Short mmCIF file of C-alpha atoms and ligand atoms in Angstrom, two decimals:
data_model
loop_
_atom_site.label_atom_id
_atom_site.label_comp_id
_atom_site.label_asym_id
_atom_site.label_seq_id
_atom_site.Cartn_x
_atom_site.Cartn_y
_atom_site.Cartn_z
CA MET A 424 -0.28 -0.11 0.05
CA ASN A 425 1.27 2.73 -0.77
CA ARG A 426 1.41 5.73 1.77
CA ARG A 427 -0.72 8.61 -0.41
CA PHE A 428 -3.53 6.46 -0.39
CA PHE A 429 -4.03 6.37 3.22
CA LEU A 430 -3.50 9.74 4.04
CA LYS A 431 -6.23 9.72 0.85
CA ASN A 432 -8.06 7.25 2.64
CA ALA A 433 -8.35 8.08 6.29
CA ALA A 434 -8.95 12.05 4.85
CA ALA A 435 -11.87 10.83 3.44
CA LEU A 436 -12.79 8.65 6.38
CA ALA A 437 -12.36 11.30 8.61
CA ALA A 438 -14.99 13.01 7.89
CA SER A 439 -17.04 10.17 8.72
CA PRO A 440 -18.89 11.50 11.89
CA LEU A 441 -19.05 7.81 12.99
CA LEU A 442 -15.26 6.91 13.30
CA PRO A 443 -12.54 8.96 16.11
CA THR A 444 -9.83 10.44 14.37
CA THR A 445 -7.95 8.78 16.62
CA THR A 446 -8.67 5.40 15.50
CA LEU A 447 -7.69 6.75 12.12
CA ARG A 448 -4.12 7.34 12.61
CA ALA A 449 -3.25 4.33 14.39
CA GLU A 450 -4.58 2.23 11.21
CA SER A 451 -2.88 4.08 8.83
CA GLU A 452 0.58 4.73 10.67
CA LYS A 453 0.27 0.88 10.78
CA HIS A 454 1.66 0.83 7.23
CA LEU A 455 4.14 3.10 7.18
CA PRO A 456 7.89 1.54 6.87
CA ALA A 457 8.97 0.98 10.19
CA ILE A 458 11.56 4.07 11.19
CA ALA A 459 13.88 1.36 13.10
CA SER A 460 14.71 -0.49 10.31
CA GLN A 461 17.31 2.87 9.25
CA PRO A 462 20.34 2.91 10.76
CA ARG A 463 21.02 5.67 12.91
CA PRO A 464 24.73 6.78 13.04
CA PHE A 465 27.06 7.31 15.51
CA PRO A 466 30.50 9.76 14.88
CA PRO A 467 33.11 8.06 12.35
CA ASN A 468 35.34 8.32 15.57
CA PHE A 469 33.07 6.52 18.04
CA VAL A 470 34.85 3.73 20.39
CA TRP A 471 33.23 0.57 20.62
CA GLY A 472 34.65 -1.70 23.09
CA THR A 473 33.57 -4.67 25.82
CA ALA A 474 34.33 -4.90 29.37
CA THR A 475 35.14 -7.26 31.81
CA ALA A 476 37.27 -7.23 35.78
CA ALA A 477 39.94 -9.45 37.00
CA TYR A 478 38.03 -11.22 39.64
CA GLN A 479 35.09 -11.73 37.74
CA VAL A 480 36.94 -13.84 34.56
CA GLU A 481 40.70 -14.15 36.05
CA GLY A 482 40.60 -17.82 38.31
CA ALA A 483 43.85 -18.76 39.03
CA VAL A 484 43.55 -17.48 42.69
CA HIS A 485 46.76 -19.06 43.46
CA ALA A 486 49.10 -18.53 40.36
CA GLY A 487 51.82 -16.14 39.93
CA GLY A 488 52.59 -14.83 43.63
CA ARG A 489 48.94 -14.13 44.20
CA GLY A 490 47.61 -12.72 46.94
CA LEU A 491 43.94 -12.84 48.63
CA SER A 492 41.43 -10.18 48.21
CA ILE A 493 38.25 -9.45 49.65
CA TRP A 494 36.20 -11.73 47.63
CA ASP A 495 38.19 -14.58 48.25
CA THR A 496 37.02 -14.50 51.33
CA PHE A 497 33.94 -13.15 51.40
CA SER A 498 32.95 -15.89 48.35
CA HIS A 499 34.53 -18.88 50.39
CA THR A 500 32.45 -17.62 53.30
CA PRO A 501 29.40 -19.69 53.65
CA GLY A 502 26.30 -18.80 52.29
CA LYS A 503 27.62 -15.50 51.31
CA THR A 504 27.18 -16.08 47.62
CA PHE A 505 25.19 -18.24 45.41
CA ASP A 506 25.77 -21.94 45.99
CA GLY A 507 28.52 -21.19 47.93
CA GLU A 508 30.33 -20.40 44.01
CA THR A 509 33.55 -18.49 43.91
CA GLY A 510 36.07 -16.73 40.92
CA ASP A 511 38.44 -19.75 41.91
CA VAL A 512 38.62 -20.64 38.30
CA ALA A 513 35.76 -17.85 37.12
CA ASP A 514 36.48 -18.16 33.30
CA ASP A 515 40.16 -19.29 33.49
CA GLU A 516 41.07 -15.93 31.49
CA TYR A 517 44.62 -15.75 33.20
CA TYR A 518 45.36 -19.25 30.63
CA LEU A 519 42.63 -18.68 28.06
CA TYR A 520 42.69 -14.59 27.41
CA PRO A 521 44.46 -15.57 23.67
CA GLU A 522 41.12 -17.12 22.66
CA ASP A 523 38.75 -14.11 24.35
CA ILE A 524 41.48 -11.50 22.88
CA ARG A 525 40.20 -13.46 19.28
CA LEU A 526 36.15 -13.26 20.30
CA MET A 527 37.36 -9.45 21.12
CA GLN A 528 38.27 -9.75 17.50
CA ARG A 529 35.77 -11.38 15.86
CA LEU A 530 33.79 -8.53 16.77
CA GLY A 531 35.71 -6.14 15.67
CA VAL A 532 36.27 -3.44 18.87
CA ARG A 533 37.86 -1.06 18.96
CA ALA A 534 38.97 -1.56 22.94
CA PHE A 535 38.51 -3.11 26.13
CA ARG A 536 38.17 -2.10 29.73
CA PHE A 537 39.73 -4.89 31.59
CA SER A 538 40.76 -3.92 35.42
CA ILE A 539 44.23 -5.46 36.83
CA ALA A 540 44.14 -7.60 40.65
CA TRP A 541 45.38 -5.65 43.00
CA PRO A 542 46.46 -8.35 45.33
CA ARG A 543 48.02 -9.64 42.03
CA ILE A 544 50.40 -6.79 42.15
CA PHE A 545 50.85 -6.16 45.79
CA PRO A 546 50.01 -10.08 47.12
CA HIS A 547 50.12 -8.63 50.79
CA GLY A 548 48.55 -5.27 50.54
CA THR A 549 52.05 -3.02 50.45
CA SER A 550 55.60 -3.61 50.85
CA LYS A 551 56.75 -5.54 47.77
CA PRO A 552 55.96 -5.65 44.04
CA ASN A 553 55.12 -9.10 42.66
CA ALA A 554 56.90 -8.68 39.40
CA VAL A 555 56.06 -12.08 38.11
CA ASP A 556 52.03 -10.42 37.63
CA ILE A 557 53.29 -7.85 35.96
CA ASP A 558 54.98 -9.48 33.12
CA HIS A 559 51.84 -11.69 32.75
CA TYR A 560 49.94 -8.59 32.52
CA LYS A 561 52.30 -7.34 29.62
CA ARG A 562 51.84 -10.24 27.45
CA VAL A 563 47.98 -9.79 27.79
CA LEU A 564 48.98 -6.40 26.54
CA ASP A 565 51.32 -7.41 24.25
CA ARG A 566 48.53 -9.74 22.65
CA LEU A 567 45.77 -7.00 22.95
CA LYS A 568 48.17 -4.65 20.94
CA GLU A 569 48.89 -7.70 17.93
CA ALA A 570 44.85 -7.36 17.45
CA ASN A 571 45.06 -3.95 17.78
CA ILE A 572 42.65 -3.48 20.29
CA VAL A 573 42.88 -0.45 22.66
CA PRO A 574 43.13 -0.94 26.48
CA VAL A 575 41.61 0.61 28.94
CA CYS A 576 42.19 -0.13 32.53
CA THR A 577 40.64 -0.24 35.81
CA LEU A 578 42.83 -0.42 38.72
CA CYS A 579 40.81 -1.69 41.29
CA HIS A 580 37.02 -3.42 40.69
CA TRP A 581 36.57 -4.28 43.82
CA ASP A 582 39.34 -6.89 44.39
CA LEU A 583 41.16 -5.22 47.69
CA PRO A 584 43.43 -7.23 48.99
CA GLN A 585 42.88 -8.85 52.85
CA ALA A 586 46.04 -7.57 53.65
CA LEU A 587 44.66 -4.38 53.47
CA GLN A 588 40.92 -5.32 55.09
CA ASP A 589 43.05 -7.04 57.93
CA LYS A 590 43.51 -3.45 58.92
CA GLY A 591 39.91 -1.91 58.22
CA GLY A 592 40.24 -2.05 54.34
CA TRP A 593 38.44 1.02 53.39
CA ALA A 594 37.53 2.20 56.76
CA ASN A 595 41.30 2.74 57.09
CA ARG A 596 42.53 6.23 55.65
CA ASP A 597 46.20 3.98 55.16
CA THR A 598 43.83 2.22 52.50
CA SER A 599 43.88 5.28 50.59
CA TYR A 600 47.75 6.09 50.24
CA ALA A 601 47.92 2.08 49.88
CA PHE A 602 45.74 2.53 46.99
CA ALA A 603 47.70 5.32 45.17
CA HIS A 604 50.63 3.65 45.78
CA TYR A 605 50.10 0.70 44.22
CA ALA A 606 48.48 2.72 41.42
CA GLY A 607 52.01 4.75 41.19
CA TYR A 608 53.51 1.59 40.51
CA VAL A 609 51.21 -0.25 37.91
CA VAL A 610 51.73 3.13 35.91
CA SER A 611 55.21 3.26 35.76
CA GLN A 612 55.46 -0.08 34.88
CA LEU A 613 52.83 -0.40 32.34
CA SER A 614 52.40 3.37 31.08
CA ASP A 615 54.12 2.69 27.84
CA ARG A 616 50.89 0.08 26.95
CA ILE A 617 48.43 1.06 28.15
CA THR A 618 46.87 5.20 27.73
CA TYR A 619 43.53 5.19 29.12
CA TRP A 620 43.39 4.56 33.05
CA MET A 621 40.62 3.99 35.45
CA THR A 622 40.99 4.85 39.13
CA MET A 623 37.98 2.86 40.83
CA ASN A 624 34.21 0.80 39.33
CA GLU A 625 31.29 2.47 41.34
CA PHE A 626 32.03 3.30 44.69
CA ASP A 627 28.60 3.12 46.28
CA SER A 628 28.85 -0.77 45.14
CA PHE A 629 32.10 -1.86 46.77
CA ILE A 630 31.24 0.93 49.84
CA ASP A 631 27.95 0.63 50.55
CA GLY A 632 27.57 -2.58 49.30
CA GLY A 633 30.42 -4.31 51.07
CA TYR A 634 30.38 -1.75 54.46
CA GLY A 635 26.93 -1.03 54.36
CA GLY A 636 25.05 -4.26 54.97
CA GLY A 637 24.60 -4.97 51.07
CA GLY A 638 25.70 -8.02 49.97
CA MET A 639 29.09 -6.93 48.17
CA ALA A 640 32.42 -7.83 49.96
CA PRO A 641 34.13 -7.88 52.89
CA GLY A 642 30.29 -7.87 53.99
CA LEU A 643 30.43 -5.55 56.92
CA ASP A 644 27.79 -3.41 58.14
CA LEU A 645 29.48 -0.25 59.91
CA PRO A 646 27.65 1.90 61.76
CA LEU A 647 26.60 5.60 59.71
CA GLY A 648 29.86 7.47 60.79
CA GLN A 649 32.37 5.17 59.94
CA LEU A 650 30.47 4.06 56.54
CA VAL A 651 30.56 7.62 55.55
CA GLN A 652 33.75 7.80 56.54
CA ALA A 653 34.64 4.54 54.22
CA ARG A 654 32.97 6.84 51.57
CA GLN A 655 35.03 9.78 51.96
CA ASN A 656 38.81 7.18 52.10
CA ALA A 657 37.51 5.89 49.05
CA VAL A 658 36.98 9.08 46.92
CA LEU A 659 40.04 10.51 48.43
CA ALA A 660 42.03 7.10 47.41
CA HIS A 661 40.92 8.29 43.70
CA GLY A 662 42.36 11.30 43.80
CA LEU A 663 45.49 10.54 45.52
CA ALA A 664 45.53 7.58 42.69
CA VAL A 665 44.96 10.45 39.94
CA GLN A 666 48.10 12.40 41.29
CA ALA A 667 50.13 8.93 41.41
CA ILE A 668 49.08 7.88 38.02
CA ARG A 669 50.11 11.62 36.40
CA ALA A 670 53.71 11.67 38.14
CA SER A 671 54.60 7.87 37.64
CA ALA A 672 53.94 7.86 33.87
CA HIS A 673 56.31 7.64 31.14
CA HIS A 674 53.96 7.90 28.23
CA PRO A 675 50.97 10.50 27.81
CA ALA A 676 48.10 8.92 30.23
CA LYS A 677 44.19 9.90 30.34
CA VAL A 678 42.76 9.16 33.53
CA GLY A 679 39.30 9.09 34.55
CA LEU A 680 37.34 6.57 36.49
CA ALA A 681 34.09 4.21 36.15
CA GLU A 682 31.05 5.51 38.25
CA ASP A 683 27.45 3.95 38.09
CA ILE A 684 25.68 7.58 39.26
CA SER A 685 22.88 6.53 40.22
CA GLY A 686 20.18 7.61 37.92
CA ALA A 687 17.56 9.86 37.98
CA MET A 688 15.42 10.91 34.56
CA PRO A 689 12.43 13.22 34.43
CA ALA A 690 9.07 10.91 34.44
CA ILE A 691 8.17 13.64 31.92
CA GLU A 692 9.93 15.29 29.44
CA ASP A 693 9.23 19.13 30.99
CA ALA A 694 10.92 21.64 32.45
CA ALA A 695 9.95 20.76 36.18
CA HIS A 696 10.29 17.86 35.62
CA ILE A 697 14.10 18.19 34.63
CA HIS A 698 15.04 20.69 36.98
CA ALA A 699 14.20 17.97 39.57
CA ALA A 700 16.17 14.86 38.22
CA GLU A 701 19.25 17.38 38.06
CA VAL A 702 18.44 18.50 41.69
CA ALA A 703 18.02 14.27 42.41
CA ILE A 704 20.86 13.31 40.70
CA ARG A 705 23.18 15.43 42.46
CA GLU A 706 22.19 14.44 46.04
CA ARG A 707 21.71 10.81 45.50
CA ASN A 708 25.14 11.05 44.27
CA ALA A 709 26.63 13.85 46.90
CA PRO A 710 29.01 11.30 48.92
CA TYR A 711 30.75 9.98 45.42
CA THR A 712 30.40 12.03 41.91
CA THR A 713 29.37 15.46 43.49
CA VAL A 714 32.19 15.63 45.42
CA ILE A 715 34.58 14.68 42.52
CA LEU A 716 33.36 16.89 40.16
CA GLU A 717 32.69 19.62 42.64
CA GLY A 718 35.06 19.42 44.97
CA ARG A 719 32.54 19.55 48.06
CA TYR A 720 29.98 17.60 49.65
CA THR A 721 26.57 19.32 48.86
CA GLU A 722 24.86 20.93 52.14
CA GLN A 723 22.25 18.48 52.10
CA TYR A 724 24.29 15.63 52.67
CA LEU A 725 26.42 16.87 55.67
CA ARG A 726 23.33 18.64 56.91
CA LYS A 727 21.02 14.84 57.04
CA LEU A 728 24.31 13.30 58.43
CA GLY A 729 24.72 15.80 61.68
CA ARG A 730 27.29 14.18 63.37
CA ASN A 731 28.24 11.34 61.52
CA ALA A 732 29.05 13.72 58.31
CA PRO A 733 32.06 13.02 56.85
CA LYS A 734 35.22 14.55 58.41
CA PHE A 735 37.64 16.01 56.04
CA THR A 736 40.19 19.08 55.30
CA ALA A 737 40.49 21.87 52.21
CA GLU A 738 43.25 19.84 51.09
CA ASP A 739 41.25 16.26 50.92
CA LEU A 740 37.94 17.95 48.65
CA ARG A 741 41.07 19.24 46.47
CA ILE A 742 42.49 15.59 46.00
CA ILE A 743 39.05 14.27 46.00
CA SER A 744 38.80 16.61 43.17
CA GLN A 745 41.37 16.27 40.72
CA PRO A 746 40.48 16.99 37.32
CA LEU A 747 40.05 14.46 34.88
CA ASP A 748 40.61 13.63 31.37
CA PHE A 749 37.25 11.84 31.17
CA PHE A 750 34.09 9.98 33.20
CA GLY A 751 33.13 6.48 32.71
CA ILE A 752 29.47 6.28 33.46
CA ASN A 753 28.33 2.70 34.08
CA VAL A 754 24.45 2.99 32.64
CA TYR A 755 22.15 -0.20 33.42
CA THR A 756 18.86 1.47 35.04
CA THR A 757 17.46 4.66 36.26
CA GLN A 758 14.76 5.78 38.58
CA GLU A 759 11.63 8.85 37.14
CA VAL A 760 11.53 11.91 39.43
CA ILE A 761 8.68 14.38 39.97
CA PRO A 762 8.86 18.02 41.17
CA SER A 763 7.85 18.21 45.09
CA ASP A 764 7.00 20.04 46.97
CA ASN A 765 8.32 18.55 50.04
CA GLN A 766 11.68 19.84 51.08
CA GLU A 767 14.26 18.37 48.35
CA GLY A 768 11.88 20.07 45.64
CA TYR A 769 11.94 15.63 44.10
CA GLU A 770 10.50 12.79 44.78
CA PHE A 771 11.45 9.60 43.34
CA VAL A 772 8.70 7.64 42.06
CA PRO A 773 8.99 3.66 42.97
CA ARG A 774 8.58 1.03 40.73
CA PRO A 775 4.89 -0.04 39.77
CA ALA A 776 5.29 -3.99 39.96
CA THR A 777 4.89 -4.51 36.78
CA TYR A 778 7.99 -2.88 36.07
CA PRO A 779 9.78 -4.58 34.00
CA HIS A 780 13.62 -6.08 34.78
CA ALA A 781 16.29 -8.68 33.48
CA GLN A 782 17.26 -11.56 35.65
CA SER A 783 18.80 -9.41 37.69
CA LYS A 784 15.79 -8.36 40.14
CA TRP A 785 17.73 -4.87 40.52
CA LEU A 786 18.34 -4.09 36.91
CA PHE A 787 14.77 -2.40 36.01
CA VAL A 788 14.88 -1.46 31.82
CA ASN A 789 14.88 1.33 31.06
CA PRO A 790 16.50 2.71 27.86
CA GLN A 791 16.07 6.15 28.56
CA ALA A 792 18.38 5.86 31.57
CA ILE A 793 21.49 5.70 28.45
CA TYR A 794 19.99 8.85 27.41
CA TRP A 795 19.40 11.00 30.61
CA THR A 796 22.50 9.92 32.59
CA PRO A 797 24.73 11.15 30.86
CA LYS A 798 22.70 14.66 28.92
CA LEU A 799 22.31 15.37 33.15
CA VAL A 800 26.14 14.57 33.65
CA ALA A 801 27.20 16.56 30.97
CA ASP A 802 24.21 19.56 31.64
CA ILE A 803 25.10 19.78 35.47
CA TRP A 804 28.89 19.51 36.09
CA GLY A 805 29.74 20.58 32.64
CA VAL A 806 31.77 16.95 31.75
CA LYS A 807 32.97 17.05 28.07
CA ASN A 808 34.50 13.58 28.24
CA ILE A 809 31.73 10.76 28.44
CA TYR A 810 32.72 7.19 28.09
CA ILE A 811 30.04 4.43 28.87
CA THR A 812 31.88 1.90 30.77
CA GLU A 813 29.91 -0.50 31.23
CA ASN A 814 25.41 -1.40 29.86
CA GLY A 815 24.67 -4.98 29.58
CA TYR A 816 21.91 -7.67 30.77
CA SER A 817 21.48 -10.43 32.11
CA SER A 818 18.63 -13.13 30.88
CA ALA A 819 18.33 -17.11 31.52
CA ASP A 820 20.14 -18.05 28.62
CA VAL A 821 19.74 -21.41 27.17
CA LEU A 822 22.46 -23.44 25.24
CA ARG A 823 20.55 -25.34 22.66
CA ALA A 824 21.48 -28.46 21.24
CA ASP A 825 22.01 -27.18 18.28
CA GLY A 826 24.48 -24.93 19.61
CA GLN A 827 22.94 -21.76 19.52
CA VAL A 828 22.36 -19.25 22.26
CA LEU A 829 19.25 -17.03 20.64
CA ASP A 830 18.95 -14.24 23.66
CA THR A 831 16.56 -11.72 21.76
CA ASP A 832 15.42 -10.15 24.80
CA ARG A 833 19.40 -9.16 25.25
CA ILE A 834 19.06 -7.64 21.70
CA MET A 835 15.94 -6.10 22.47
CA TYR A 836 17.38 -4.22 25.69
CA LEU A 837 20.85 -3.39 23.58
CA ARG A 838 19.12 -2.29 20.90
CA ASN A 839 16.67 0.08 22.80
CA TYR A 840 19.51 1.30 24.89
CA LEU A 841 21.58 1.80 21.75
CA LEU A 842 18.76 4.06 19.97
CA GLN A 843 18.59 6.24 23.08
CA LEU A 844 22.54 6.44 23.06
CA GLN A 845 22.29 7.70 19.60
CA ARG A 846 20.28 10.08 20.24
CA ALA A 847 22.21 11.50 22.67
CA VAL A 848 25.24 11.46 20.71
CA SER A 849 23.97 13.48 18.21
CA GLU A 850 22.01 15.89 20.49
CA GLY A 851 25.83 16.76 21.21
CA VAL A 852 25.58 15.21 24.34
CA PRO A 853 29.59 14.37 24.57
CA VAL A 854 29.50 10.77 25.10
CA HIS A 855 32.98 9.07 22.78
CA GLY A 856 32.31 5.64 23.06
CA TYR A 857 30.39 2.13 24.66
CA PHE A 858 32.07 -0.51 26.41
CA LEU A 859 29.71 -3.67 26.86
CA TRP A 860 28.97 -5.72 29.69
CA SER A 861 29.94 -8.10 28.81
CA LEU A 862 32.29 -10.24 26.60
CA LEU A 863 31.61 -13.51 28.45
CA ASP A 864 29.38 -14.53 31.42
CA ASN A 865 31.46 -14.29 34.25
CA PHE A 866 31.05 -14.40 38.38
CA GLU A 867 28.49 -12.09 38.53
CA TRP A 868 29.67 -11.51 42.75
CA ALA A 869 27.34 -12.77 45.16
CA HIS A 870 25.17 -14.01 42.68
CA GLY A 871 27.93 -16.51 41.61
CA TYR A 872 27.65 -17.71 38.41
CA SER A 873 23.68 -17.71 38.38
CA GLN A 874 23.25 -14.41 36.18
CA ARG A 875 24.99 -14.51 32.95
CA PHE A 876 25.49 -11.19 31.52
CA GLY A 877 27.64 -12.27 28.48
CA ILE A 878 27.39 -11.95 24.84
CA THR A 879 29.52 -15.02 24.83
CA TYR A 880 28.12 -18.48 26.86
CA VAL A 881 30.43 -20.00 29.23
CA ASP A 882 30.17 -23.46 29.76
CA PHE A 883 31.68 -23.15 32.94
CA LYS A 884 32.61 -26.80 33.33
CA THR A 885 34.30 -27.23 30.16
CA GLN A 886 35.11 -23.32 29.80
CA VAL A 887 34.13 -23.62 26.37
CA ARG A 888 32.94 -20.00 25.13
CA THR A 889 29.86 -19.78 22.35
CA PRO A 890 28.81 -16.12 20.98
CA LYS A 891 25.25 -15.64 21.65
CA LEU A 892 23.01 -14.07 19.08
CA SER A 893 23.42 -11.11 20.70
CA SER A 894 27.21 -11.18 19.77
CA ASP A 895 26.27 -10.80 16.24
CA PHE A 896 24.01 -8.02 17.17
CA TYR A 897 26.46 -6.25 18.30
CA ARG A 898 29.16 -7.04 15.85
CA ARG A 899 26.75 -5.79 13.25
CA VAL A 900 26.62 -2.56 15.06
CA ILE A 901 29.84 -1.98 15.31
CA ALA A 902 30.60 -3.21 11.33
CA GLU A 903 27.79 -0.40 10.86
CA ASN A 904 28.95 2.13 13.49
CA ALA A 905 25.21 2.61 13.87
CA VAL A 906 22.06 1.27 15.33
CA GLY A 907 18.57 0.31 13.99
C1 PNW J 1044 28.16 -3.56 37.93
N1 PNW J 1044 23.00 -1.98 41.21
O1 PNW J 1044 27.34 -4.13 38.87
C2 PNW J 1044 29.75 -3.84 38.04
O2 PNW J 1044 30.47 -2.88 37.49
C3 PNW J 1044 29.57 -5.16 37.60
O3 PNW J 1044 31.33 -5.73 38.28
C4 PNW J 1044 28.76 -6.19 37.39
O4 PNW J 1044 29.63 -7.67 37.02
C5 PNW J 1044 27.47 -5.91 36.25
O5 PNW J 1044 27.85 -4.07 37.31
C6 PNW J 1044 26.61 -6.05 36.06
O6 PNW J 1044 25.80 -6.06 37.97
C7 PNW J 1044 26.94 -3.48 39.91
O7 PNW J 1044 22.27 -3.03 42.12
C8 PNW J 1044 25.94 -4.14 40.68
O8 PNW J 1044 22.18 -0.94 40.57
C9 PNW J 1044 24.57 -4.03 41.34
C10 PNW J 1044 24.11 -2.77 40.57
C11 PNW J 1044 24.81 -1.81 39.25
C12 PNW J 1044 25.97 -2.28 39.31
#
């Protein structure tokens, strides 16, 4: 049917008093070409990548002189992880990295975000570094270079050395200096091979989740005042590490971090709702992103905490808010905000029971998260260089007898998020790259191997890797530099 016919026909029918015009419009639109079939382009230099983290994929926990991390201790403590599962073997990537680099070549990614295991480099937290594992990472990096894949390195993706936890971990300010020392050492050894550095991954997850009763290692539930101080130690560690990276690099270094901004988006796109979301996002991220980007805690954060407010000096704030070369945002979900005449001026909308989610119950599906989160970060704080350092979806994937994994729900999620990302980029939101979480199924922290985030299926008994249908989807997005 051609479109003109329909318009003409619709006009004729509209004259009829019997049919309401809204029905007519819906009827005629059904026959228009689907807009989604026209690929929406990304800019020519947009960086496509995938992401992993050391403890979730490496395994080989006793190889190369590695010390224990808090995740070894936690996962070996009965009742802490799903089915008592641990990262002892995980994806065995310590040995299988050449195969995983081939998977990345198949996808055509330009960049790979991975993390270095702190307990491999400083098995006892401080004192002598372990050269064996520096050599391991050199081999991985050389292989990536041969494959023409740019490494993007996270220095700490939650695997704090147990030796430091024994002295209080992030609740002890000495840990901040130990982290900076570790960061400086790694950068002095690897800055010829790595340009892009991220200090840490997701403060809220490993601090509030690990020390505030949230089910992450080390599994503590500290009194509020101590928890608040642990938050401050973590952002101080970040700032000290930014300084250490810059001081130790023998080659150009670009420094940032990866933070899962606790999202807020306007429930409706009008000025009042957008304003409410801006205020909400700034307050909700007060202990981390806001203090890092503004160099001060918000008045509301300090007032609400009262005697539990963090103790800091002006020098601490200066260190915490070192300028960054880029800002990485992990985007999974967000929460709608409405304006309110309460004291805060906004209200988070509780999610209705029917709100869709992934296999992970916290992962509420809302594609607009990846439009609004970077947009609001750029608008509120004037950040010019944003990367989406994680985005992904967990699914109850099934490996079929014919060897296929047809994860159409993950494809639906990725397509809709990437369409919203394309919308943001085409409107000028300064996002320069996207790292899909994750290259392959892996140890999903307290959920063990029960939640699969990979675009490659892993049989954890045999370590056989099978690209899922979503990896073909992503490969096509990368090849076309467009989503449709
Ligand atoms: C991130 N939440 O964690 C981590 O950086 C990854 O290591 C992890 O595997 C991935 O996302 C998937 O979970 C998050 O509750 C964990 O909102 C929980 C939340 C967000 C991110």
